[in-house]
PDB file of C-alpha atoms in Angstrom:
ATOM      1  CA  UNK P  30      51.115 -21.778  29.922  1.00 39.00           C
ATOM      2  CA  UNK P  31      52.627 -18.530  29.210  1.00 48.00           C
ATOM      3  CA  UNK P  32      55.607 -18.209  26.829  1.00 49.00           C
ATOM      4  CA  UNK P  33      56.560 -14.882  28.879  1.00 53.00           C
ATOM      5  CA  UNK P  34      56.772 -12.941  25.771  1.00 56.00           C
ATOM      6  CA  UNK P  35      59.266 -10.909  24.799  1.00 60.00           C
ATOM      7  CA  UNK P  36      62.923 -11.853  26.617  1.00 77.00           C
ATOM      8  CA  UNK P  37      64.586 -10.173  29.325  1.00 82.00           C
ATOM      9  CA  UNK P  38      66.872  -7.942  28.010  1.00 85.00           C
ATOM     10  CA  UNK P  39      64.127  -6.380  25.525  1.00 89.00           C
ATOM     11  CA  UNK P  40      62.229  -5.780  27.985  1.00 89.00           C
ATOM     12  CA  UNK P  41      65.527  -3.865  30.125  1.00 89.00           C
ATOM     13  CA  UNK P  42      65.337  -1.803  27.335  1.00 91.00           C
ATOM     14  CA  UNK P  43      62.458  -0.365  27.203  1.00 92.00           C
ATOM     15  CA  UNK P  44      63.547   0.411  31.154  1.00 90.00           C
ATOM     16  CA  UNK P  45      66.104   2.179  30.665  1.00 91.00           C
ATOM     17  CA  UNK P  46      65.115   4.203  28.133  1.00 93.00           C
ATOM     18  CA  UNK P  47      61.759   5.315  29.714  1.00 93.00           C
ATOM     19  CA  UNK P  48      64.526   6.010  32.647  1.00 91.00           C
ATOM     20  CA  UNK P  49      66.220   8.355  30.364  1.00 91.00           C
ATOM     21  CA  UNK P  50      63.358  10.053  29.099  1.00 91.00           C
ATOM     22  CA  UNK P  51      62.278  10.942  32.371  1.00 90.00           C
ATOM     23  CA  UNK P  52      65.718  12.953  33.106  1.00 88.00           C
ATOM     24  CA  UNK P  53      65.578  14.689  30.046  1.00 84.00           C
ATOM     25  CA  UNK P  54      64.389  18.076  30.088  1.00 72.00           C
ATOM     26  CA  UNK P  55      64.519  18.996  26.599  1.00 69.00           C
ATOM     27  CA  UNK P  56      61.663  16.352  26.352  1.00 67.00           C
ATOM     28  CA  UNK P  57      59.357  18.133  28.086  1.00 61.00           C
ATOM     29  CA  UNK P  58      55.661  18.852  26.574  1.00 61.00           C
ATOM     30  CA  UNK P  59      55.030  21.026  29.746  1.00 51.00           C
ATOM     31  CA  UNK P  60      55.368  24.343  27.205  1.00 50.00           C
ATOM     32  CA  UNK P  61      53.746  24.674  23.644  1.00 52.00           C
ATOM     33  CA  UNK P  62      55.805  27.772  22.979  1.00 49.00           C
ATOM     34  CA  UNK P  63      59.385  26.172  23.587  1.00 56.00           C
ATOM     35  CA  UNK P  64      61.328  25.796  20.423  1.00 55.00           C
ATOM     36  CA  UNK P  65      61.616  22.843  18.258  1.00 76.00           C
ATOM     37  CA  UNK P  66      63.884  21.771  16.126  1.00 86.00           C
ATOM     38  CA  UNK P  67      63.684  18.903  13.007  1.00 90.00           C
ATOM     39  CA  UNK P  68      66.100  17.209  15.552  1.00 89.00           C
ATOM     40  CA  UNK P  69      63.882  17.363  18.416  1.00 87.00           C
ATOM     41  CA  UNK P  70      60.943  16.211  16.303  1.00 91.00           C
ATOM     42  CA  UNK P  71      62.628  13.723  15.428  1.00 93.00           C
ATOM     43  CA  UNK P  72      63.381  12.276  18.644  1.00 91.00           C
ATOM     44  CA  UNK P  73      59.588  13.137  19.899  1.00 92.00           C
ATOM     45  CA  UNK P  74      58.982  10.944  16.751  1.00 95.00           C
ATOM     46  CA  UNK P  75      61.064   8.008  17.791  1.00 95.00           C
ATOM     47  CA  UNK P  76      59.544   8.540  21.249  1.00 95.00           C
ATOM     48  CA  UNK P  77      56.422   7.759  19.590  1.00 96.00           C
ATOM     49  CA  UNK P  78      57.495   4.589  18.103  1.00 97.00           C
ATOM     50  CA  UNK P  79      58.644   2.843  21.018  1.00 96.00           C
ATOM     51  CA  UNK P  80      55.267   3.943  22.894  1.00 96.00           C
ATOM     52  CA  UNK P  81      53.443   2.159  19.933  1.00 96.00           C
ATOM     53  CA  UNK P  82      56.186  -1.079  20.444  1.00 95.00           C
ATOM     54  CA  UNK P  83      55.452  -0.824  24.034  1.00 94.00           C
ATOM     55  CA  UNK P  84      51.741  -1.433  23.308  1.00 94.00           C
ATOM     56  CA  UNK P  85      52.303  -3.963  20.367  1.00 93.00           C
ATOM     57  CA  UNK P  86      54.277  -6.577  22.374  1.00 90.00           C
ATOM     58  CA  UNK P  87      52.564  -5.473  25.929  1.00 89.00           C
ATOM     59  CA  UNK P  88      55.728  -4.261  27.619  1.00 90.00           C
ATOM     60  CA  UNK P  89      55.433  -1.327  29.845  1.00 91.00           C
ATOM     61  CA  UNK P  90      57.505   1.672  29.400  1.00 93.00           C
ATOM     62  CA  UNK P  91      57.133   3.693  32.549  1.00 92.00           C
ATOM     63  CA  UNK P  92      57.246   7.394  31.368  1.00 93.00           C
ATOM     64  CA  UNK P  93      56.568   9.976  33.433  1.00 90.00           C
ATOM     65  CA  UNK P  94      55.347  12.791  31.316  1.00 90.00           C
ATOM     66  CA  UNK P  95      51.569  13.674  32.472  1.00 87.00           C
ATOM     67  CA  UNK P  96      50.719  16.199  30.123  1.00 88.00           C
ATOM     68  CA  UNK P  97      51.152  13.254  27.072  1.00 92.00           C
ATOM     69  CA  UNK P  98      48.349  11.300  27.480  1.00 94.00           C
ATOM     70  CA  UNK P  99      45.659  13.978  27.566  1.00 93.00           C
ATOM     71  CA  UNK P 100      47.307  15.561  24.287  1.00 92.00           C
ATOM     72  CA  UNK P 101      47.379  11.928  22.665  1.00 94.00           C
ATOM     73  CA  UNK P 102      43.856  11.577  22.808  1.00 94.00           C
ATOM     74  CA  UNK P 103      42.861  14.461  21.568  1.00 92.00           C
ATOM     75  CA  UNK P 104      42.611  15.394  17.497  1.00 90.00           C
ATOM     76  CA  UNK P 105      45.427  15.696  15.342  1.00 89.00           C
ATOM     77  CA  UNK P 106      44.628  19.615  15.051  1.00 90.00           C
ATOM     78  CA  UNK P 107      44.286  20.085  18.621  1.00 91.00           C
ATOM     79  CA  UNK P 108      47.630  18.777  19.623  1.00 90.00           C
ATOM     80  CA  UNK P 109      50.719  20.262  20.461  1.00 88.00           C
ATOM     81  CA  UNK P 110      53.148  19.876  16.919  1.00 89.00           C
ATOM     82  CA  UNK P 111      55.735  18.144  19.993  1.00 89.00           C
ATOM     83  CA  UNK P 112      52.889  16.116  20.441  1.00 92.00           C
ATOM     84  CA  UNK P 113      52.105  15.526  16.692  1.00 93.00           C
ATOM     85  CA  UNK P 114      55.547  14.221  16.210  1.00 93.00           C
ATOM     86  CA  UNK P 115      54.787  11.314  19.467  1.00 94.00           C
ATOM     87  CA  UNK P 116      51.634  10.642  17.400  1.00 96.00           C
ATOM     88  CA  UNK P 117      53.366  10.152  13.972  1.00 96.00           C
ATOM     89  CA  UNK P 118      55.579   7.901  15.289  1.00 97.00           C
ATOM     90  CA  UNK P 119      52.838   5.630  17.490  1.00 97.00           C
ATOM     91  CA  UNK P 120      50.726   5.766  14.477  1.00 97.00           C
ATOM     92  CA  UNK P 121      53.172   3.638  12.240  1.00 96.00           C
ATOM     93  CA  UNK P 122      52.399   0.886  15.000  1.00 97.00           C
ATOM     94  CA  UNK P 123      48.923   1.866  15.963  1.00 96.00           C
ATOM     95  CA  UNK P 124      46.574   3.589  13.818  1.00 95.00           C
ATOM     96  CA  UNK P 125      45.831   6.816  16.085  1.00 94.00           C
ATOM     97  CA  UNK P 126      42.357   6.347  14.998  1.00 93.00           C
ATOM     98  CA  UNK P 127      41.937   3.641  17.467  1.00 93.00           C
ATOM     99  CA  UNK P 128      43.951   5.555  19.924  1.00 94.00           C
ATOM    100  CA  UNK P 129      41.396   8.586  19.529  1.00 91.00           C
ATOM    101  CA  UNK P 130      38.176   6.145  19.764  1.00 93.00           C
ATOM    102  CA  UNK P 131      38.705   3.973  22.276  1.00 94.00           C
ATOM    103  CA  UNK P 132      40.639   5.368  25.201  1.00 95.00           C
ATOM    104  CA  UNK P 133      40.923   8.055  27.224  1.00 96.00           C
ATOM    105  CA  UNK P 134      44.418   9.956  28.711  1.00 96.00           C
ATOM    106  CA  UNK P 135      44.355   7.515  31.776  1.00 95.00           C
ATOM    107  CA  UNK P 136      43.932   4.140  29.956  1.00 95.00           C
ATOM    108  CA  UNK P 137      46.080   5.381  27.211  1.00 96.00           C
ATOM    109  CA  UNK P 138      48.871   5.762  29.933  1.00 96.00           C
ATOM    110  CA  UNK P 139      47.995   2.512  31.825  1.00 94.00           C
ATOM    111  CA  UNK P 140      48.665   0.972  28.638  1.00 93.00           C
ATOM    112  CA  UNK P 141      51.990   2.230  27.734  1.00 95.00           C
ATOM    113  CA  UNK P 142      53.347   2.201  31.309  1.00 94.00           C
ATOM    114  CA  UNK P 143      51.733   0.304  32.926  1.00 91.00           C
ATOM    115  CA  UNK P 144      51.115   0.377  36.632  1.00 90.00           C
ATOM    116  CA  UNK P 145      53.167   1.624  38.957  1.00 86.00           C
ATOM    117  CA  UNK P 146      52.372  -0.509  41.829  1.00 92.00           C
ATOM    118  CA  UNK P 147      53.461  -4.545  42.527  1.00 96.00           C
ATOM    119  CA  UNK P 148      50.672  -6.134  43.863  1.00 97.00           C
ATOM    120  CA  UNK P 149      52.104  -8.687  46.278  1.00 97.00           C
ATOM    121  CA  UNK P 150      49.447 -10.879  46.602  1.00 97.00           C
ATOM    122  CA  UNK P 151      48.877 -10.932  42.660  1.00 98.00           C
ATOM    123  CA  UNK P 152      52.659 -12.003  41.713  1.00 98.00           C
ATOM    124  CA  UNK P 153      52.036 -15.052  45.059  1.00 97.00           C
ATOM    125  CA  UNK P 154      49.250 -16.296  42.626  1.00 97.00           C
ATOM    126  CA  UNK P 155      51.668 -16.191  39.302  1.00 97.00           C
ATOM    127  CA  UNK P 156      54.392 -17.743  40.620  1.00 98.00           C
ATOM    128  CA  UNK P 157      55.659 -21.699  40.290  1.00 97.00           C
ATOM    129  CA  UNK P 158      57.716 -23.672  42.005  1.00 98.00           C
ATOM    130  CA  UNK P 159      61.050 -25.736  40.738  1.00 97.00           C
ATOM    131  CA  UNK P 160      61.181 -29.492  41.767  1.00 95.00           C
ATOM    132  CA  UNK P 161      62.544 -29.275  45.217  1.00 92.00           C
ATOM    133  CA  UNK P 162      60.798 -26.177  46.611  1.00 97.00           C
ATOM    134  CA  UNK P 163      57.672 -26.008  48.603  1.00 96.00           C
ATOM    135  CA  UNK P 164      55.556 -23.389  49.073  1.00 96.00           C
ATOM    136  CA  UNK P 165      55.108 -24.363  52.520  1.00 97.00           C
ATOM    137  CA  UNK P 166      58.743 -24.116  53.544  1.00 97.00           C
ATOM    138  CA  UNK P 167      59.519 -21.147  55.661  1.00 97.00           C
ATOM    139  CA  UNK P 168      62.032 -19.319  53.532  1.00 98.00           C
ATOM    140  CA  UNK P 169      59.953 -19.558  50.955  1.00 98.00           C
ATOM    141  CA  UNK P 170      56.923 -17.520  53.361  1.00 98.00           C
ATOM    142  CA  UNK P 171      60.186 -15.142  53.958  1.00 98.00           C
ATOM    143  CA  UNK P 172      61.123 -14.527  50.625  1.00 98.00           C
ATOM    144  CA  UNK P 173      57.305 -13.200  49.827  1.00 98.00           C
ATOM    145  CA  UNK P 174      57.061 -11.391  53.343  1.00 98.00           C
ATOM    146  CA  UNK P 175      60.375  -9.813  52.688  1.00 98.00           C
ATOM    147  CA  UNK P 176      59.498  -8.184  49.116  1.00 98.00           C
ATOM    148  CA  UNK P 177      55.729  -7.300  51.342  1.00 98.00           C
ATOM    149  CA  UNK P 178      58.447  -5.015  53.592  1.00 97.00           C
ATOM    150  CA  UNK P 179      59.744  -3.545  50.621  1.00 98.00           C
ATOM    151  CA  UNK P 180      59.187   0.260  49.350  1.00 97.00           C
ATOM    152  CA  UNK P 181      56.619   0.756  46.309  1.00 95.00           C
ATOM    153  CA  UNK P 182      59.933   1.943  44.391  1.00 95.00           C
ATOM    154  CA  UNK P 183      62.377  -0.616  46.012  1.00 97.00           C
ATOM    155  CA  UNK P 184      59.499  -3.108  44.561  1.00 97.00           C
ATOM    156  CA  UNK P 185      59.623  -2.241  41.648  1.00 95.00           C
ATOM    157  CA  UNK P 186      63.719  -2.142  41.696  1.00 95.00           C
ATOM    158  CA  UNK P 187      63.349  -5.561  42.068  1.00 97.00           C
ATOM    159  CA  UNK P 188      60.820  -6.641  39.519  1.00 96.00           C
ATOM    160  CA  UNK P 189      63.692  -5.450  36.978  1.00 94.00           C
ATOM    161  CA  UNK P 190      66.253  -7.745  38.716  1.00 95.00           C
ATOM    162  CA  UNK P 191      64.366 -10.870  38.431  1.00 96.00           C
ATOM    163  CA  UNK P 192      62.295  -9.879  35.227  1.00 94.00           C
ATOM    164  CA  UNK P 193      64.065  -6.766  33.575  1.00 92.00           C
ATOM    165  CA  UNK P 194      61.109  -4.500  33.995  1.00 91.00           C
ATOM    166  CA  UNK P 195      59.822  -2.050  36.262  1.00 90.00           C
ATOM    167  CA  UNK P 196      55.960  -3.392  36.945  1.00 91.00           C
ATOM    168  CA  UNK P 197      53.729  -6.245  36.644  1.00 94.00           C
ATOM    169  CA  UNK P 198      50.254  -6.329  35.525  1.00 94.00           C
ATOM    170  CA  UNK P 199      47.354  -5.045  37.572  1.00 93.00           C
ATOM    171  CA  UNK P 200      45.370  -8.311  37.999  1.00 95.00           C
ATOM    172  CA  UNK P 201      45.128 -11.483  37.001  1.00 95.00           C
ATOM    173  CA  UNK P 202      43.114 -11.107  33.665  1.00 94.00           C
ATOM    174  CA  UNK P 203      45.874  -8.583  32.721  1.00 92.00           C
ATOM    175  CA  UNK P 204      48.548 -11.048  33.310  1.00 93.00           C
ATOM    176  CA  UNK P 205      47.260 -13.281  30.839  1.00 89.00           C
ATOM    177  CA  UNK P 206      46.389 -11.563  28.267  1.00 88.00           C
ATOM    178  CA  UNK P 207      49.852  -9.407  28.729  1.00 85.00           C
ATOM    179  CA  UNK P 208      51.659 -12.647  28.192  1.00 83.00           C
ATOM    180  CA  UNK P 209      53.565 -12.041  31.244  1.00 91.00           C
ATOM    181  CA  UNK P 210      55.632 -14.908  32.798  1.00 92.00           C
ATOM    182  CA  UNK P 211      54.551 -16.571  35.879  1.00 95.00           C
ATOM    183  CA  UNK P 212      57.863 -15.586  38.281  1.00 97.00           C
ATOM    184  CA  UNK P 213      59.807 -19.363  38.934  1.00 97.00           C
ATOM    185  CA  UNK P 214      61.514 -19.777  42.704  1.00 98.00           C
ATOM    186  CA  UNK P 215      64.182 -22.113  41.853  1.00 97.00           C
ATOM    187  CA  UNK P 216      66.404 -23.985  44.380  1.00 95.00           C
ATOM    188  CA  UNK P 217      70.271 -23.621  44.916  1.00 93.00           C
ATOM    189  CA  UNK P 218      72.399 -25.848  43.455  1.00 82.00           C
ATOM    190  CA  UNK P 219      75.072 -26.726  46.540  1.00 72.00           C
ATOM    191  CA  UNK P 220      77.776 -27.560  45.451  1.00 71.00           C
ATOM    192  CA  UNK P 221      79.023 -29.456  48.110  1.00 64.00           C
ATOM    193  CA  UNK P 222      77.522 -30.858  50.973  1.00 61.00           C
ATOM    194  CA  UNK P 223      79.354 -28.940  53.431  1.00 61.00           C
ATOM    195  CA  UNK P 224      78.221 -25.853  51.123  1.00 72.00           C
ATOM    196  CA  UNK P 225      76.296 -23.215  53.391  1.00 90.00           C
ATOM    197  CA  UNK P 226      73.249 -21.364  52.011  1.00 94.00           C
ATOM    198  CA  UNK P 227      73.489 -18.576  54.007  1.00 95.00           C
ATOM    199  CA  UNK P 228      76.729 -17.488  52.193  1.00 93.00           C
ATOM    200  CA  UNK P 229      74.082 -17.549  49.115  1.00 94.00           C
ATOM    201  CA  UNK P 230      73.111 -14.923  47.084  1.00 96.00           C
ATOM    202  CA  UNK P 231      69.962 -14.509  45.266  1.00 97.00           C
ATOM    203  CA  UNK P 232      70.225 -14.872  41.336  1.00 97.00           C
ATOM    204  CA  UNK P 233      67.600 -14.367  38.751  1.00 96.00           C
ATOM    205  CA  UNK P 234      67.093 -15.365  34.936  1.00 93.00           C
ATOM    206  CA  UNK P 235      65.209 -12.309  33.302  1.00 92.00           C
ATOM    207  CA  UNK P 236      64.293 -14.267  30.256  1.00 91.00           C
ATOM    208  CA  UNK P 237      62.488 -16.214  32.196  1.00 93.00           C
ATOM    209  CA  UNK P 238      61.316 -14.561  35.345  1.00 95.00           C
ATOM    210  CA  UNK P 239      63.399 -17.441  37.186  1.00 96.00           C
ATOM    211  CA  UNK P 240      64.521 -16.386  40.699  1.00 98.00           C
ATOM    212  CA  UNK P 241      67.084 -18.433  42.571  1.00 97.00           C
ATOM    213  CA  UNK P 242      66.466 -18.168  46.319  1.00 98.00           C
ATOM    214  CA  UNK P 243      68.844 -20.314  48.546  1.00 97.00           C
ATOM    215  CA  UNK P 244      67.568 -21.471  52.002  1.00 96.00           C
ATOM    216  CA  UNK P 245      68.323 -18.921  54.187  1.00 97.00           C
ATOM    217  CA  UNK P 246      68.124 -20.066  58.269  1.00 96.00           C
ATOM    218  CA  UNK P 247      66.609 -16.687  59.350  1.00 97.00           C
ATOM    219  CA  UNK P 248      64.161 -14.109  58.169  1.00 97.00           C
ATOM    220  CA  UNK P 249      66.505 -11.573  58.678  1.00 98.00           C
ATOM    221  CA  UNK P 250      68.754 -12.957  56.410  1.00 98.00           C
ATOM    222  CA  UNK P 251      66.361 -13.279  54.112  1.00 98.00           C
ATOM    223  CA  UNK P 252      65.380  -9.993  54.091  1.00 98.00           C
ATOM    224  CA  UNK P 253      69.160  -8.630  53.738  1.00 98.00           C
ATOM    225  CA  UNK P 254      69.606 -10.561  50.783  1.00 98.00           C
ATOM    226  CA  UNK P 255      66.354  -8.961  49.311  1.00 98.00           C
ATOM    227  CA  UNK P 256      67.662  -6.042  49.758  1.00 97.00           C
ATOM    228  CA  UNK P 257      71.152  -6.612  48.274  1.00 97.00           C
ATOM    229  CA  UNK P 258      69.374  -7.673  45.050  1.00 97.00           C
ATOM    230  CA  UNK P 259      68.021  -3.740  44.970  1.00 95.00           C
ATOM    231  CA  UNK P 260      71.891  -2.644  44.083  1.00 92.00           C
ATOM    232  CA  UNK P 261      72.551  -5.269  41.424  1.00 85.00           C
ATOM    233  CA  UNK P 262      71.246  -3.615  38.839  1.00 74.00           C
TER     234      UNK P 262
END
């Protein structure tokens, strides 16, 4: 059984931050010439650090900076000195060494991000089921066909509601070694017996990858209520 490694709002953290990289433009490693200064090196440095805490305790940090990877991999004195600073601060997690031998710029960035696409079908075979939920129910068939409907990004959107990240492991080997949680569809608690469902929303847990998902009477309300959990966050 996993233990779902490291808890949900770690996890959001590493989010948001890779969110905030990715809007800033002074972090660009697009130009060699552009000027840098001991407080930009600095924060390339920092940068560096969280990539090597991504890899450490396996959660992704989806950066979108291209050019990083390819530079990573190469040797110290071929590197950009932006770069450099990325690789000092990796290096006090994991030895660049290792880095250099063993992968290349598009393993390196599968590692540290992660991938980009939810594979449907893969997160049916890692999830569980709460005492008084069958997979067999219909709503439970519209919950998964609903997320199927989704958008690639509007998938991952709602990865980080239930979990607090923004992917999922590529297959099934990765899961496990990842120490990923298997994703839990819980039951709603009514409570009353007049209580109706359908005034429901969906909740989630993201320490625990626990999603709440009351028993909607239509697909299409199923689907809505996907959708409203996109604009929680």
């Amino acid at each position: 059984m996993s233990d779902g490694g490291p808890g949900g709002p770690y996890r959001e953290t590493f989010s948001a931050i890779a969110r905030e990289v990715n809007e800033d433009e002074s972090l660009t490693l697009t130009t060699d010439n552009d000027a840098t200064t001991p407080v930009q090196l600095a924060r390339l440095e920092f940068l560096g650090l969280l990539c090597g805490m991504a890899i450490r305790t396996h959660v992704p940090m989806p950066l979108r900076l291209p050019t990083l990877w390819a530079q990573l991999v190469k040797r110290h004195e071929e590197r950009s000195e932006r770069t450099r600073a990325i690789a000092r601060g990796l290096s006090r997690i994991v030895p660049m060494q290792v880095i250099e031998m063993i992968f290349n710029a598009k393993q390196l960035e599968h590692l540290i991000c992660g991938t980009q696409r939810i594979d449907i079908e893969l997160l049916k075979r890692h999830t569980d089921f709460a005492n008084g939920v069958s997979p067999d129910e219909p709503y439970i068939k519209w919950f998964f066909e609903s997320l199927e409907g989704l958008s690639d990004e509007e998938q991952r959107r709602f990865v980080r509601f239930a979990y607090g990240q923004d992917s999922l492991p590529a297959n099934d080997d990765e899961w496990k070694r990842s120490r990923t949680a298997n994703m839990r569809i819980m039951p709603a608690q009514k409570k009353g017996d007049k209580e109706n469902q359908d005034e429901l929303m969906i909740t989630a847990q993201t320490c625990f990858f626990d999603v709440v998902v009351p028993k909607y009477s239509a697909q299409s309300l199923m689907d809505e209520r996907v959708r409203q959990c996109l604009f929680l966050l």
